[in-house]
PDB file of C-alpha atoms in Angstrom:
ATOM      1  CA  MET A   9      36.041 -29.830   5.308  1.00 90.00           C
ATOM      2  CA  LEU A  10      36.016 -27.462   2.328  1.00 93.00           C
ATOM      3  CA  LYS A  11      33.243 -24.937   1.955  1.00 92.00           C
ATOM      4  CA  ALA A  12      31.972 -26.583  -1.188  1.00 92.00           C
ATOM      5  CA  GLU A  13      31.701 -29.919   0.515  1.00 95.00           C
ATOM      6  CA  LEU A  14      30.070 -28.373   3.620  1.00 94.00           C
ATOM      7  CA  ARG A  15      27.706 -26.507   1.422  1.00 93.00           C
ATOM      8  CA  LYS A  16      26.496 -29.743  -0.287  1.00 95.00           C
ATOM      9  CA  LYS A  17      26.344 -31.717   2.974  1.00 95.00           C
ATOM     10  CA  TYR A  18      24.274 -29.134   4.815  1.00 95.00           C
ATOM     11  CA  MET A  19      21.902 -28.599   1.866  1.00 94.00           C
ATOM     12  CA  GLN A  20      21.228 -32.276   1.990  1.00 95.00           C
ATOM     13  CA  LYS A  21      20.681 -32.346   5.676  1.00 95.00           C
ATOM     14  CA  ARG A  22      18.296 -29.360   5.402  1.00 95.00           C
ATOM     15  CA  LYS A  23      16.358 -30.955   2.511  1.00 94.00           C
ATOM     16  CA  ALA A  24      15.906 -34.056   4.730  1.00 96.00           C
ATOM     17  CA  LEU A  25      13.886 -32.082   7.260  1.00 96.00           C
ATOM     18  CA  SER A  26      10.113 -32.235   6.894  1.00 95.00           C
ATOM     19  CA  THR A  27       8.233 -28.876   6.646  1.00 93.00           C
ATOM     20  CA  ASP A  28       6.922 -29.540  10.167  1.00 96.00           C
ATOM     21  CA  GLU A  29      10.432 -30.307  11.549  1.00 96.00           C
ATOM     22  CA  ALA A  30      11.863 -27.210   9.923  1.00 96.00           C
ATOM     23  CA  PHE A  31       9.011 -24.944  11.406  1.00 96.00           C
ATOM     24  CA  LEU A  32       9.389 -26.478  14.865  1.00 98.00           C
ATOM     25  CA  LEU A  33      13.219 -26.067  14.789  1.00 98.00           C
ATOM     26  CA  SER A  34      12.680 -22.383  13.595  1.00 98.00           C
ATOM     27  CA  GLU A  35      10.381 -21.757  16.510  1.00 98.00           C
ATOM     28  CA  LYS A  36      13.066 -22.935  18.999  1.00 98.00           C
ATOM     29  CA  ILE A  37      15.748 -20.782  17.203  1.00 98.00           C
ATOM     30  CA  PHE A  38      13.473 -17.832  17.515  1.00 98.00           C
ATOM     31  CA  GLU A  39      12.861 -18.463  21.186  1.00 98.00           C
ATOM     32  CA  ASN A  40      16.446 -18.853  21.903  1.00 98.00           C
ATOM     33  CA  PHE A  41      17.133 -15.552  20.024  1.00 98.00           C
ATOM     34  CA  VAL A  42      14.537 -13.729  22.182  1.00 98.00           C
ATOM     35  CA  ASP A  43      15.608 -15.238  25.361  1.00 98.00           C
ATOM     36  CA  PHE A  44      19.282 -14.423  24.758  1.00 98.00           C
ATOM     37  CA  PHE A  45      19.170 -11.000  23.085  1.00 97.00           C
ATOM     38  CA  LYS A  46      16.002  -9.689  24.701  1.00 98.00           C
ATOM     39  CA  PRO A  47      14.944  -7.248  21.930  1.00 97.00           C
ATOM     40  CA  VAL A  48      13.437  -3.912  22.981  1.00 97.00           C
ATOM     41  CA  SER A  49      11.544  -1.189  21.187  1.00 97.00           C
ATOM     42  CA  GLY A  50      13.601   1.197  18.999  1.00 96.00           C
ATOM     43  CA  GLN A  51      16.262  -1.232  18.050  1.00 97.00           C
ATOM     44  CA  LYS A  52      17.177  -1.947  14.537  1.00 97.00           C
ATOM     45  CA  VAL A  53      17.489  -5.418  12.892  1.00 98.00           C
ATOM     46  CA  HIS A  54      18.531  -6.395   9.496  1.00 97.00           C
ATOM     47  CA  ILE A  55      17.048  -9.923   8.778  1.00 98.00           C
ATOM     48  CA  PHE A  56      16.716 -12.050   5.714  1.00 95.00           C
ATOM     49  CA  ILE A  57      13.639 -13.437   4.050  1.00 94.00           C
ATOM     50  CA  PRO A  58      13.871 -17.190   3.840  1.00 93.00           C
ATOM     51  CA  ILE A  59      14.048 -19.014   0.550  1.00 89.00           C
ATOM     52  CA  GLU A  60      11.228 -21.675   1.079  1.00 86.00           C
ATOM     53  CA  LYS A  61      12.665 -24.140  -1.551  1.00 87.00           C
ATOM     54  CA  PHE A  62      15.848 -24.218   0.429  1.00 89.00           C
ATOM     55  CA  LYS A  63      14.066 -24.796   3.833  1.00 93.00           C
ATOM     56  CA  GLU A  64      15.736 -21.734   5.341  1.00 94.00           C
ATOM     57  CA  ILE A  65      14.858 -20.749   8.873  1.00 96.00           C
ATOM     58  CA  ASP A  66      11.388 -19.255   9.027  1.00 96.00           C
ATOM     59  CA  THR A  67      12.354 -15.681   9.920  1.00 97.00           C
ATOM     60  CA  GLN A  68       8.744 -14.442   9.581  1.00 95.00           C
ATOM     61  CA  LEU A  69       8.496 -15.411  13.244  1.00 96.00           C
ATOM     62  CA  PHE A  70      11.251 -12.909  14.071  1.00 98.00           C
ATOM     63  CA  ILE A  71       9.807 -10.303  11.704  1.00 98.00           C
ATOM     64  CA  ASN A  72       6.293 -10.446  13.140  1.00 97.00           C
ATOM     65  CA  TYR A  73       7.712 -10.284  16.668  1.00 98.00           C
ATOM     66  CA  PHE A  74       9.901  -7.300  15.857  1.00 98.00           C
ATOM     67  CA  LEU A  75       7.271  -5.310  14.104  1.00 98.00           C
ATOM     68  CA  SER A  76       4.792  -5.884  16.926  1.00 97.00           C
ATOM     69  CA  ARG A  77       7.271  -4.388  19.448  1.00 97.00           C
ATOM     70  CA  ASN A  78       8.266  -1.320  17.401  1.00 97.00           C
ATOM     71  CA  ILE A  79      11.650  -2.716  16.551  1.00 98.00           C
ATOM     72  CA  ARG A  80      12.700  -1.390  13.149  1.00 97.00           C
ATOM     73  CA  VAL A  81      13.078  -4.177  10.571  1.00 98.00           C
ATOM     74  CA  PHE A  82      15.235  -3.969   7.382  1.00 97.00           C
ATOM     75  CA  VAL A  83      15.568  -6.781   4.829  1.00 97.00           C
ATOM     76  CA  PRO A  84      18.074  -7.326   1.978  1.00 93.00           C
ATOM     77  CA  LYS A  85      17.385  -6.656  -1.545  1.00 92.00           C
ATOM     78  CA  ILE A  86      19.808  -7.118  -4.455  1.00 87.00           C
ATOM     79  CA  VAL A  87      20.079  -4.074  -6.666  1.00 88.00           C
ATOM     80  CA  ASP A  88      22.735  -3.718  -9.325  1.00 88.00           C
ATOM     81  CA  ALA A  89      24.561  -6.816  -7.937  1.00 83.00           C
ATOM     82  CA  LYS A  90      24.798  -5.243  -4.485  1.00 86.00           C
ATOM     83  CA  LEU A  91      22.962  -6.078  -1.223  1.00 89.00           C
ATOM     84  CA  ILE A  92      20.897  -3.048  -0.004  1.00 92.00           C
ATOM     85  CA  SER A  93      18.909  -2.698   3.155  1.00 95.00           C
ATOM     86  CA  VAL A  94      15.139  -1.875   2.804  1.00 96.00           C
ATOM     87  CA  GLU A  95      12.993  -0.980   5.791  1.00 96.00           C
ATOM     88  CA  ILE A  96       9.795  -2.884   5.919  1.00 96.00           C
ATOM     89  CA  PHE A  97       6.513  -2.442   7.820  1.00 96.00           C
ATOM     90  CA  LYS A  98       3.349  -4.468   8.290  1.00 94.00           C
ATOM     91  CA  ASP A  99       1.885  -3.331   4.939  1.00 95.00           C
ATOM     92  CA  THR A 100       5.097  -3.613   2.875  1.00 96.00           C
ATOM     93  CA  LYS A 101       4.550  -5.105  -0.587  1.00 95.00           C
ATOM     94  CA  PHE A 102       6.778  -7.963  -1.747  1.00 95.00           C
ATOM     95  CA  GLU A 103       7.779  -9.665  -5.034  1.00 93.00           C
ATOM     96  CA  THR A 104       9.813 -12.700  -5.978  1.00 91.00           C
ATOM     97  CA  ASN A 105      13.123 -12.133  -7.631  1.00 84.00           C
ATOM     98  CA  ASN A 106      15.009 -14.382 -10.090  1.00 81.00           C
ATOM     99  CA  TRP A 107      16.438 -16.498  -7.216  1.00 76.00           C
ATOM    100  CA  ASP A 108      12.924 -17.119  -5.789  1.00 81.00           C
ATOM    101  CA  ILE A 109      13.661 -14.795  -2.895  1.00 84.00           C
ATOM    102  CA  SER A 110      10.864 -12.646  -1.667  1.00 91.00           C
ATOM    103  CA  GLU A 111      12.001  -9.032  -1.679  1.00 93.00           C
ATOM    104  CA  PRO A 112      10.293  -5.659  -1.085  1.00 96.00           C
ATOM    105  CA  VAL A 113       8.929  -3.923  -4.157  1.00 94.00           C
ATOM    106  CA  SER A 114      10.693  -0.821  -3.196  1.00 92.00           C
ATOM    107  CA  ASN A 115      14.394  -0.242  -4.194  1.00 90.00           C
ATOM    108  CA  GLY A 116      14.776   2.386  -1.578  1.00 90.00           C
ATOM    109  CA  ASP A 117      18.057   1.739   0.277  1.00 90.00           C
ATOM    110  CA  SER A 118      17.625   2.762   3.896  1.00 92.00           C
ATOM    111  CA  GLY A 119      21.165   3.939   3.935  1.00 88.00           C
ATOM    112  CA  LEU A 120      21.429   2.662   7.532  1.00 85.00           C
ATOM    113  CA  LEU A 121      24.304   0.534   8.689  1.00 87.00           C
ATOM    114  CA  ASP A 122      24.103   0.925  12.503  1.00 92.00           C
ATOM    115  CA  PHE A 123      21.895  -2.025  13.182  1.00 96.00           C
ATOM    116  CA  ASN A 124      21.813  -3.667  16.573  1.00 97.00           C
ATOM    117  CA  TRP A 125      21.851  -7.088  14.798  1.00 97.00           C
ATOM    118  CA  VAL A 126      22.284  -8.415  11.374  1.00 97.00           C
ATOM    119  CA  ILE A 127      20.562 -11.874  11.240  1.00 98.00           C
ATOM    120  CA  THR A 128      22.161 -13.689   8.282  1.00 95.00           C
ATOM    121  CA  PRO A 129      21.396 -16.787   6.384  1.00 92.00           C
ATOM    122  CA  LEU A 130      23.886 -19.713   6.145  1.00 94.00           C
ATOM    123  CA  LEU A 131      24.241 -23.271   5.415  1.00 94.00           C
ATOM    124  CA  TYR A 132      26.976 -23.929   8.022  1.00 95.00           C
ATOM    125  CA  CYS A 133      28.917 -22.201  10.684  1.00 95.00           C
ATOM    126  CA  ASP A 134      31.943 -23.636  12.464  1.00 95.00           C
ATOM    127  CA  ARG A 135      33.106 -23.270  16.092  1.00 93.00           C
ATOM    128  CA  LYS A 136      35.005 -20.189  15.228  1.00 94.00           C
ATOM    129  CA  GLY A 137      32.014 -18.258  13.671  1.00 95.00           C
ATOM    130  CA  ASN A 138      33.151 -18.875  10.070  1.00 95.00           C
ATOM    131  CA  ARG A 139      30.091 -19.229   7.818  1.00 94.00           C
ATOM    132  CA  VAL A 140      29.264 -21.012   4.626  1.00 94.00           C
ATOM    133  CA  GLY A 141      26.675 -19.341   2.674  1.00 88.00           C
ATOM    134  CA  TYR A 142      25.565 -19.985  -0.903  1.00 83.00           C
ATOM    135  CA  GLY A 143      28.779 -18.644  -2.361  1.00 77.00           C
ATOM    136  CA  LYS A 144      27.543 -15.423  -3.866  1.00 77.00           C
ATOM    137  CA  GLY A 145      29.383 -13.092  -1.430  1.00 79.00           C
ATOM    138  CA  PHE A 146      26.650 -10.725  -0.824  1.00 86.00           C
ATOM    139  CA  TYR A 147      26.810 -10.870   3.018  1.00 88.00           C
ATOM    140  CA  ASP A 148      30.580 -10.805   3.028  1.00 85.00           C
ATOM    141  CA  ALA A 149      30.390  -7.411   1.273  1.00 87.00           C
ATOM    142  CA  PHE A 150      27.631  -6.221   3.462  1.00 91.00           C
ATOM    143  CA  PHE A 151      29.607  -7.180   6.625  1.00 92.00           C
ATOM    144  CA  GLU A 152      32.549  -5.139   5.519  1.00 91.00           C
ATOM    145  CA  MET A 153      30.320  -1.978   5.473  1.00 91.00           C
ATOM    146  CA  ILE A 154      28.513  -2.342   8.893  1.00 93.00           C
ATOM    147  CA  PRO A 155      30.186  -1.017  12.094  1.00 93.00           C
ATOM    148  CA  SER A 156      32.158  -3.547  14.105  1.00 89.00           C
ATOM    149  CA  GLU A 157      29.766  -3.131  17.122  1.00 92.00           C
ATOM    150  CA  THR A 158      26.832  -4.502  14.942  1.00 95.00           C
ATOM    151  CA  LYS A 159      26.305  -8.094  16.115  1.00 96.00           C
ATOM    152  CA  LYS A 160      26.417 -10.575  13.163  1.00 96.00           C
ATOM    153  CA  ILE A 161      24.086 -13.422  14.032  1.00 98.00           C
ATOM    154  CA  GLY A 162      23.793 -16.622  12.140  1.00 97.00           C
ATOM    155  CA  VAL A 163      20.790 -18.910  12.527  1.00 98.00           C
ATOM    156  CA  ASN A 164      20.944 -22.598  11.788  1.00 97.00           C
ATOM    157  CA  TYR A 165      19.173 -25.889  12.455  1.00 97.00           C
ATOM    158  CA  PHE A 166      22.593 -27.553  13.026  1.00 96.00           C
ATOM    159  CA  ASN A 167      25.240 -27.038  15.657  1.00 95.00           C
ATOM    160  CA  PRO A 168      28.889 -26.831  14.507  1.00 94.00           C
ATOM    161  CA  ASP A 169      30.772 -30.111  14.390  1.00 89.00           C
ATOM    162  CA  GLU A 170      33.435 -29.628  11.652  1.00 90.00           C
ATOM    163  CA  ASN A 171      35.946 -26.913  10.903  1.00 90.00           C
ATOM    164  CA  ILE A 172      35.933 -24.942   7.646  1.00 93.00           C
ATOM    165  CA  ASP A 173      39.348 -25.762   6.092  1.00 92.00           C
ATOM    166  CA  ASP A 174      39.285 -22.928   3.384  1.00 91.00           C
ATOM    167  CA  VAL A 175      38.578 -19.844   5.325  1.00 90.00           C
ATOM    168  CA  TRP A 176      39.896 -16.806   3.456  1.00 82.00           C
ATOM    169  CA  GLU A 177      41.644 -13.906   5.172  1.00 79.00           C
ATOM    170  CA  ASN A 178      38.918 -11.557   4.100  1.00 77.00           C
ATOM    171  CA  ASP A 179      36.047 -13.724   5.503  1.00 84.00           C
ATOM    172  CA  ILE A 180      34.312 -11.942   8.380  1.00 90.00           C
ATOM    173  CA  PRO A 181      33.174 -14.372  11.081  1.00 93.00           C
ATOM    174  CA  LEU A 182      29.950 -14.113  12.891  1.00 96.00           C
ATOM    175  CA  ASP A 183      29.648 -12.964  16.465  1.00 96.00           C
ATOM    176  CA  TYR A 184      26.912 -15.408  17.405  1.00 97.00           C
ATOM    177  CA  LEU A 185      25.134 -18.513  16.097  1.00 98.00           C
ATOM    178  CA  VAL A 186      21.707 -19.342  17.324  1.00 98.00           C
ATOM    179  CA  THR A 187      20.497 -22.948  16.876  1.00 98.00           C
ATOM    180  CA  PRO A 188      17.466 -24.841  18.330  1.00 98.00           C
ATOM    181  CA  THR A 189      19.590 -25.892  21.371  1.00 97.00           C
ATOM    182  CA  ASP A 190      22.257 -23.211  21.843  1.00 95.00           C
ATOM    183  CA  VAL A 191      23.351 -19.631  21.384  1.00 97.00           C
ATOM    184  CA  LEU A 192      27.042 -19.806  20.697  1.00 97.00           C
ATOM    185  CA  SER A 193      29.272 -16.705  21.084  1.00 96.00           C
ATOM    186  CA  PHE A 194      32.286 -16.315  19.011  1.00 93.00           C
ATOM    187  CA  PHE A 195      32.955 -12.847  20.358  1.00 72.00           C
ATOM    188  CA  ASN A 196      34.936 -11.020  17.635  1.00 52.00           C
ATOM    189  CA  GLY A 197      34.316  -7.431  18.875  1.00 45.00           C
ATOM    190  CA  SER A 198      33.695  -5.348  21.968  1.00 41.00           C
ATOM    191  CA  GLU A 199      30.266  -5.414  23.610  1.00 41.00           C
TER     192      GLU A 199
END
């Protein structure tokens, strides 16, 4: 299927989930992430803040866990049409941007790119790690800047069952996909 078709299909599938279903699936995704990756103090993770109206994975579960274990947490913020990475803490203040995304008030780009993991939002991911996002290209540009050893991890309610037919040569595939039932490895780099 084409990205546009997959985007539409998986937005509809996500909208069909009840709030309770989405939260329970988010909990399972979180548990699978922790069981598989075994995060430890001192690591650095870049993770998105969910857009509630789109029923994205509840990453607050991850963020609370990371902060409670002295894992450094960075979240995206769009400044001058570019995704920057802002470090957050338990007392970080947030505001809602024009896209209804909660972002830190601070515009201070951490300048860091050597994350252990970048946990990325998506609507769909195929069996090769190719992702379908919202089509803005912010994460594609961000992936180009991070070191190849940084693990790019997608989180999704749904396992892959269809190929993306219009993958571009500049698309950067994910290394892993975490779902409520699986952690899939696409292994694009060296461990």
